[in-house]
Amino acid sequence: MTSPAEAHTGEPDETTDGKLKRKITGPLLFLFILGDVLGAGIYALMGVLAGDVGGALWAPLLLALLLALLTAGSYAELVTKYPKAGGAAVFAERAFGRPVISFLVGFCMLAAGVTSAAGLSLAFAGDYLTTFIDVPAVPAAIVFLALIGCLNARGISESVKSNVVMTVIELTGLLIVVIAVSMMVGGGRGDVSRVAEFPEGATPALAILSGAIVAYYSFVGFETSANVAEEIRNPSKVYPTALFGALITAGVLYALVGVASAIALPAADLAKSSGPLLDVVAAADVGVPDWVFSAIALVAVANGALLTMIMASRLTYGMAEHGLLPSVLGRVLPKRRTPWTAIVATTVVAMVLSLLGDLSTLAETVVLLLLIVFISTNIAVLVLRRDPVDHPHFRVWTAVPVLGVASCVLLLTQQTAKVWLFAAILIAVGAALYLGARAATRR
């Protein structure tokens, strides 16, 4: 992304502590991003992806990785330049100077976060959970979100340390998939030729592009890290390395899991499952009990939801601090120093959304909302080149944010009318909130 001469490694003023504690170190940040990315969709959406590209699961995953890295470069520059909570909304405020733009960018990010958490709660309550207990999906999803909210309120240190354990478990699950299918192939079973098969009558390039929309959802967790920037130690030094390292690690694992899934099962079987990787391990038949892998998958989905809700609550807090949301959402627990009102609000909204949509629609809506945010962030990088700061920071090549905007526009053209409608309703709610807040301020 940048040459050694351009990658500044000096530190901003790390001794100045704001309302939030700087408790996230470089390794914790790497695991924070990796855990959020890994838990964001690979355990839940491989079946949906198989419906788009057949057995060539690895292709849209690698394309989505390349597209995600473009926008990640812009985040690396802006987070190290302005290491404060709030993420894309703060960047838009600085770049465009219009509260309505800042609010809508922040609200798109916020809506994407709670929508993603709602989708993950439904994934948690699906086939993986029914391996252990047969309960209605929606009540299980709501209880799950309540528990996530409690852990989030306890503290960022506790949350990211929990993430370390859960990320290790997630990695173990993906490695089990790859190793189990490798043993399957070694035993003369499976069909390697399926990794190059596309659905009958499909144009490979268009199928890959369509699949990249779903695959992109599995990478979008990286942007959540921008909203904990105020809690990272030495962000200028550690953030770019942690960000790019986590994305590339996830991309390699995803490609391997995609290849393994296609070898183990036909695309039609994967597409019918809400627990596709569980079915892959079962098909490999190497002695891994269903309950073991289901437990790992549940931890992976829970970890993604936890980190997504951390992002949503910190974003809400950051927007409240900048006057883009009511100030009550900026209240912090005195001892824990966590934004408790923001946590309560985002958790309740995620619960409501879990009642409204299916996993595929929620996932694609998340991608659409985030693409709008990413366009704003990529443009903000170029605009804010005119705004020098008094500490060294990462600087991305100028061509990268330009290509980032183009990639986002390309993916937007592939969204369906249903997803556009769902996203438009959410944005309309955000616009109404903004207008209501302005009216209240005037009064």
mmCIF file of N, CA, C and O in Angstrom, residues 8-46:
data_model
loop_
_atom_site.group_PDB
_atom_site.id
_atom_site.type_symbol
_atom_site.label_atom_id
_atom_site.label_comp_id
_atom_site.label_asym_id
_atom_site.label_seq_id
_atom_site.Cartn_x
_atom_site.Cartn_y
_atom_site.Cartn_z
ATOM 1 N N HIS A 8 4.953 6.282 7.871
ATOM 2 C CA HIS A 8 5.456 6.912 9.075
ATOM 3 C C HIS A 8 5.165 6.030 10.274
ATOM 4 O O HIS A 8 4.078 5.524 10.439
ATOM 5 N N THR A 9 6.125 5.875 11.141
ATOM 6 C CA THR A 9 5.940 5.009 12.296
ATOM 7 C C THR A 9 6.071 5.746 13.602
ATOM 8 O O THR A 9 6.123 5.149 14.662
ATOM 9 N N GLY A 10 6.145 7.063 13.572
ATOM 10 C CA GLY A 10 6.181 7.819 14.809
ATOM 11 C C GLY A 10 4.863 7.760 15.526
ATOM 12 O O GLY A 10 3.863 7.301 15.002
ATOM 13 N N GLU A 11 4.825 8.221 16.781
ATOM 14 C CA GLU A 11 3.639 8.115 17.582
ATOM 15 C C GLU A 11 3.022 9.493 17.794
ATOM 16 O O GLU A 11 3.710 10.467 18.034
ATOM 17 N N PRO A 12 1.686 9.576 17.750
ATOM 18 C CA PRO A 12 1.034 10.792 18.171
ATOM 19 C C PRO A 12 1.108 10.891 19.681
ATOM 20 O O PRO A 12 1.718 10.068 20.322
ATOM 21 N N ASP A 13 0.466 11.890 20.226
ATOM 22 C CA ASP A 13 0.529 12.116 21.665
ATOM 23 C C ASP A 13 -0.256 11.031 22.384
ATOM 24 O O ASP A 13 -1.451 11.120 22.584
ATOM 25 N N GLU A 14 0.431 9.968 22.787
ATOM 26 C CA GLU A 14 -0.222 8.842 23.417
ATOM 27 C C GLU A 14 -0.385 9.039 24.924
ATOM 28 O O GLU A 14 -1.057 8.267 25.584
ATOM 29 N N THR A 15 0.264 10.025 25.487
ATOM 30 C CA THR A 15 0.154 10.219 26.921
ATOM 31 C C THR A 15 -1.121 10.951 27.296
ATOM 32 O O THR A 15 -1.548 10.921 28.441
ATOM 33 N N THR A 16 -1.740 11.631 26.332
ATOM 34 C CA THR A 16 -2.984 12.339 26.598
ATOM 35 C C THR A 16 -4.132 11.354 26.548
ATOM 36 O O THR A 16 -4.407 10.760 25.516
ATOM 37 N N ASP A 17 -4.789 11.172 27.684
ATOM 38 C CA ASP A 17 -5.863 10.198 27.777
ATOM 39 C C ASP A 17 -7.192 10.909 27.755
ATOM 40 O O ASP A 17 -7.401 11.850 28.514
ATOM 41 N N GLY A 18 -8.108 10.502 26.881
ATOM 42 C CA GLY A 18 -9.429 11.091 26.846
ATOM 43 C C GLY A 18 -10.349 10.397 27.828
ATOM 44 O O GLY A 18 -9.932 9.810 28.813
ATOM 45 N N LYS A 19 -11.661 10.468 27.534
ATOM 46 C CA LYS A 19 -12.622 9.826 28.421
ATOM 47 C C LYS A 19 -12.505 8.309 28.376
ATOM 48 O O LYS A 19 -12.899 7.624 29.313
ATOM 49 N N LEU A 20 -12.000 7.769 27.258
ATOM 50 C CA LEU A 20 -11.865 6.323 27.102
ATOM 51 C C LEU A 20 -10.422 5.897 27.339
ATOM 52 O O LEU A 20 -9.488 6.602 26.980
ATOM 53 N N LYS A 21 -10.242 4.716 27.929
ATOM 54 C CA LYS A 21 -8.902 4.217 28.235
ATOM 55 C C LYS A 21 -8.245 3.630 26.995
ATOM 56 O O LYS A 21 -8.869 2.925 26.212
ATOM 57 N N ARG A 22 -6.924 3.874 26.845
ATOM 58 C CA ARG A 22 -6.153 3.261 25.754
ATOM 59 C C ARG A 22 -5.642 1.908 26.263
ATOM 60 O O ARG A 22 -4.574 1.820 26.850
ATOM 61 N N LYS A 23 -6.430 0.863 26.011
ATOM 62 C CA LYS A 23 -6.117 -0.468 26.531
ATOM 63 C C LYS A 23 -5.806 -1.475 25.430
ATOM 64 O O LYS A 23 -5.483 -2.621 25.716
ATOM 65 N N ILE A 24 -5.904 -1.084 24.152
ATOM 66 C CA ILE A 24 -5.734 -2.043 23.053
ATOM 67 C C ILE A 24 -4.319 -1.949 22.502
ATOM 68 O O ILE A 24 -3.933 -0.930 21.922
ATOM 69 N N THR A 25 -3.552 -3.009 22.656
ATOM 70 C CA THR A 25 -2.185 -3.069 22.133
ATOM 71 C C THR A 25 -2.212 -3.557 20.686
ATOM 72 O O THR A 25 -3.255 -3.952 20.161
ATOM 73 N N GLY A 26 -1.025 -3.570 20.030
ATOM 74 C CA GLY A 26 -0.936 -4.040 18.652
ATOM 75 C C GLY A 26 -1.442 -5.458 18.451
ATOM 76 O O GLY A 26 -2.287 -5.706 17.579
ATOM 77 N N PRO A 27 -0.955 -6.449 19.244
ATOM 78 C CA PRO A 27 -1.465 -7.818 19.088
ATOM 79 C C PRO A 27 -2.962 -7.922 19.353
ATOM 80 O O PRO A 27 -3.667 -8.648 18.648
ATOM 81 N N LEU A 28 -3.459 -7.198 20.357
ATOM 82 C CA LEU A 28 -4.896 -7.232 20.625
ATOM 83 C C LEU A 28 -5.674 -6.631 19.461
ATOM 84 O O LEU A 28 -6.746 -7.121 19.097
ATOM 85 N N LEU A 29 -5.124 -5.578 18.855
ATOM 86 C CA LEU A 29 -5.795 -4.959 17.717
ATOM 87 C C LEU A 29 -5.828 -5.906 16.523
ATOM 88 O O LEU A 29 -6.852 -6.029 15.836
ATOM 89 N N PHE A 30 -4.717 -6.586 16.253
ATOM 90 C CA PHE A 30 -4.674 -7.570 15.168
ATOM 91 C C PHE A 30 -5.757 -8.629 15.371
ATOM 92 O O PHE A 30 -6.512 -8.962 14.444
ATOM 93 N N LEU A 31 -5.861 -9.154 16.594
ATOM 94 C CA LEU A 31 -6.852 -10.179 16.879
ATOM 95 C C LEU A 31 -8.269 -9.607 16.881
ATOM 96 O O LEU A 31 -9.224 -10.298 16.523
ATOM 97 N N PHE A 32 -8.398 -8.337 17.287
ATOM 98 C CA PHE A 32 -9.696 -7.658 17.238
ATOM 99 C C PHE A 32 -10.197 -7.630 15.793
ATOM 100 O O PHE A 32 -11.339 -8.022 15.500
ATOM 101 N N ILE A 33 -9.350 -7.169 14.867
ATOM 102 C CA ILE A 33 -9.764 -7.058 13.458
ATOM 103 C C ILE A 33 -9.954 -8.439 12.854
ATOM 104 O O ILE A 33 -10.958 -8.713 12.175
ATOM 105 N N LEU A 34 -9.002 -9.348 13.101
ATOM 106 C CA LEU A 34 -9.097 -10.694 12.541
ATOM 107 C C LEU A 34 -10.338 -11.400 13.053
ATOM 108 O O LEU A 34 -11.057 -12.046 12.283
ATOM 109 N N GLY A 35 -10.607 -11.270 14.355
ATOM 110 C CA GLY A 35 -11.776 -11.924 14.918
ATOM 111 C C GLY A 35 -13.067 -11.380 14.351
ATOM 112 O O GLY A 35 -14.012 -12.136 14.081
ATOM 113 N N ASP A 36 -13.135 -10.079 14.134
ATOM 114 C CA ASP A 36 -14.341 -9.483 13.572
ATOM 115 C C ASP A 36 -14.531 -9.903 12.123
ATOM 116 O O ASP A 36 -15.632 -10.241 11.691
ATOM 117 N N VAL A 37 -13.459 -9.908 11.353
ATOM 118 C CA VAL A 37 -13.550 -10.307 9.944
ATOM 119 C C VAL A 37 -13.935 -11.783 9.829
ATOM 120 O O VAL A 37 -14.852 -12.148 9.090
ATOM 121 N N LEU A 38 -13.254 -12.644 10.583
ATOM 122 C CA LEU A 38 -13.527 -14.078 10.494
ATOM 123 C C LEU A 38 -14.934 -14.414 10.963
ATOM 124 O O LEU A 38 -15.591 -15.297 10.426
ATOM 125 N N GLY A 39 -15.405 -13.722 11.979
ATOM 126 C CA GLY A 39 -16.716 -14.030 12.500
ATOM 127 C C GLY A 39 -17.850 -13.354 11.762
ATOM 128 O O GLY A 39 -19.010 -13.585 12.075
ATOM 129 N N ALA A 40 -17.526 -12.504 10.798
ATOM 130 C CA ALA A 40 -18.550 -11.693 10.149
ATOM 131 C C ALA A 40 -19.381 -12.455 9.138
ATOM 132 O O ALA A 40 -20.443 -11.996 8.750
ATOM 133 N N GLY A 41 -18.934 -13.622 8.649
ATOM 134 C CA GLY A 41 -19.765 -14.265 7.655
ATOM 135 C C GLY A 41 -19.313 -15.618 7.135
ATOM 136 O O GLY A 41 -20.120 -16.354 6.592
ATOM 137 N N ILE A 42 -18.042 -15.950 7.282
ATOM 138 C CA ILE A 42 -17.553 -17.170 6.648
ATOM 139 C C ILE A 42 -18.265 -18.420 7.167
ATOM 140 O O ILE A 42 -18.510 -19.363 6.430
ATOM 141 N N TYR A 43 -18.633 -18.421 8.450
ATOM 142 C CA TYR A 43 -19.328 -19.574 9.011
ATOM 143 C C TYR A 43 -20.795 -19.615 8.600
ATOM 144 O O TYR A 43 -21.431 -20.661 8.667
ATOM 145 N N ALA A 44 -21.340 -18.472 8.200
ATOM 146 C CA ALA A 44 -22.767 -18.393 7.922
ATOM 147 C C ALA A 44 -23.104 -18.308 6.443
ATOM 148 O O ALA A 44 -24.165 -18.779 6.028
ATOM 149 N N LEU A 45 -22.230 -17.722 5.615
ATOM 150 C CA LEU A 45 -22.620 -17.340 4.256
ATOM 151 C C LEU A 45 -21.981 -18.167 3.142
ATOM 152 O O LEU A 45 -22.204 -17.872 1.979
ATOM 153 N N MET A 46 -21.203 -19.179 3.473
ATOM 154 C CA MET A 46 -20.590 -19.981 2.417
ATOM 155 C C MET A 46 -21.644 -20.647 1.540
ATOM 156 O O MET A 46 -21.470 -20.787 0.319
#
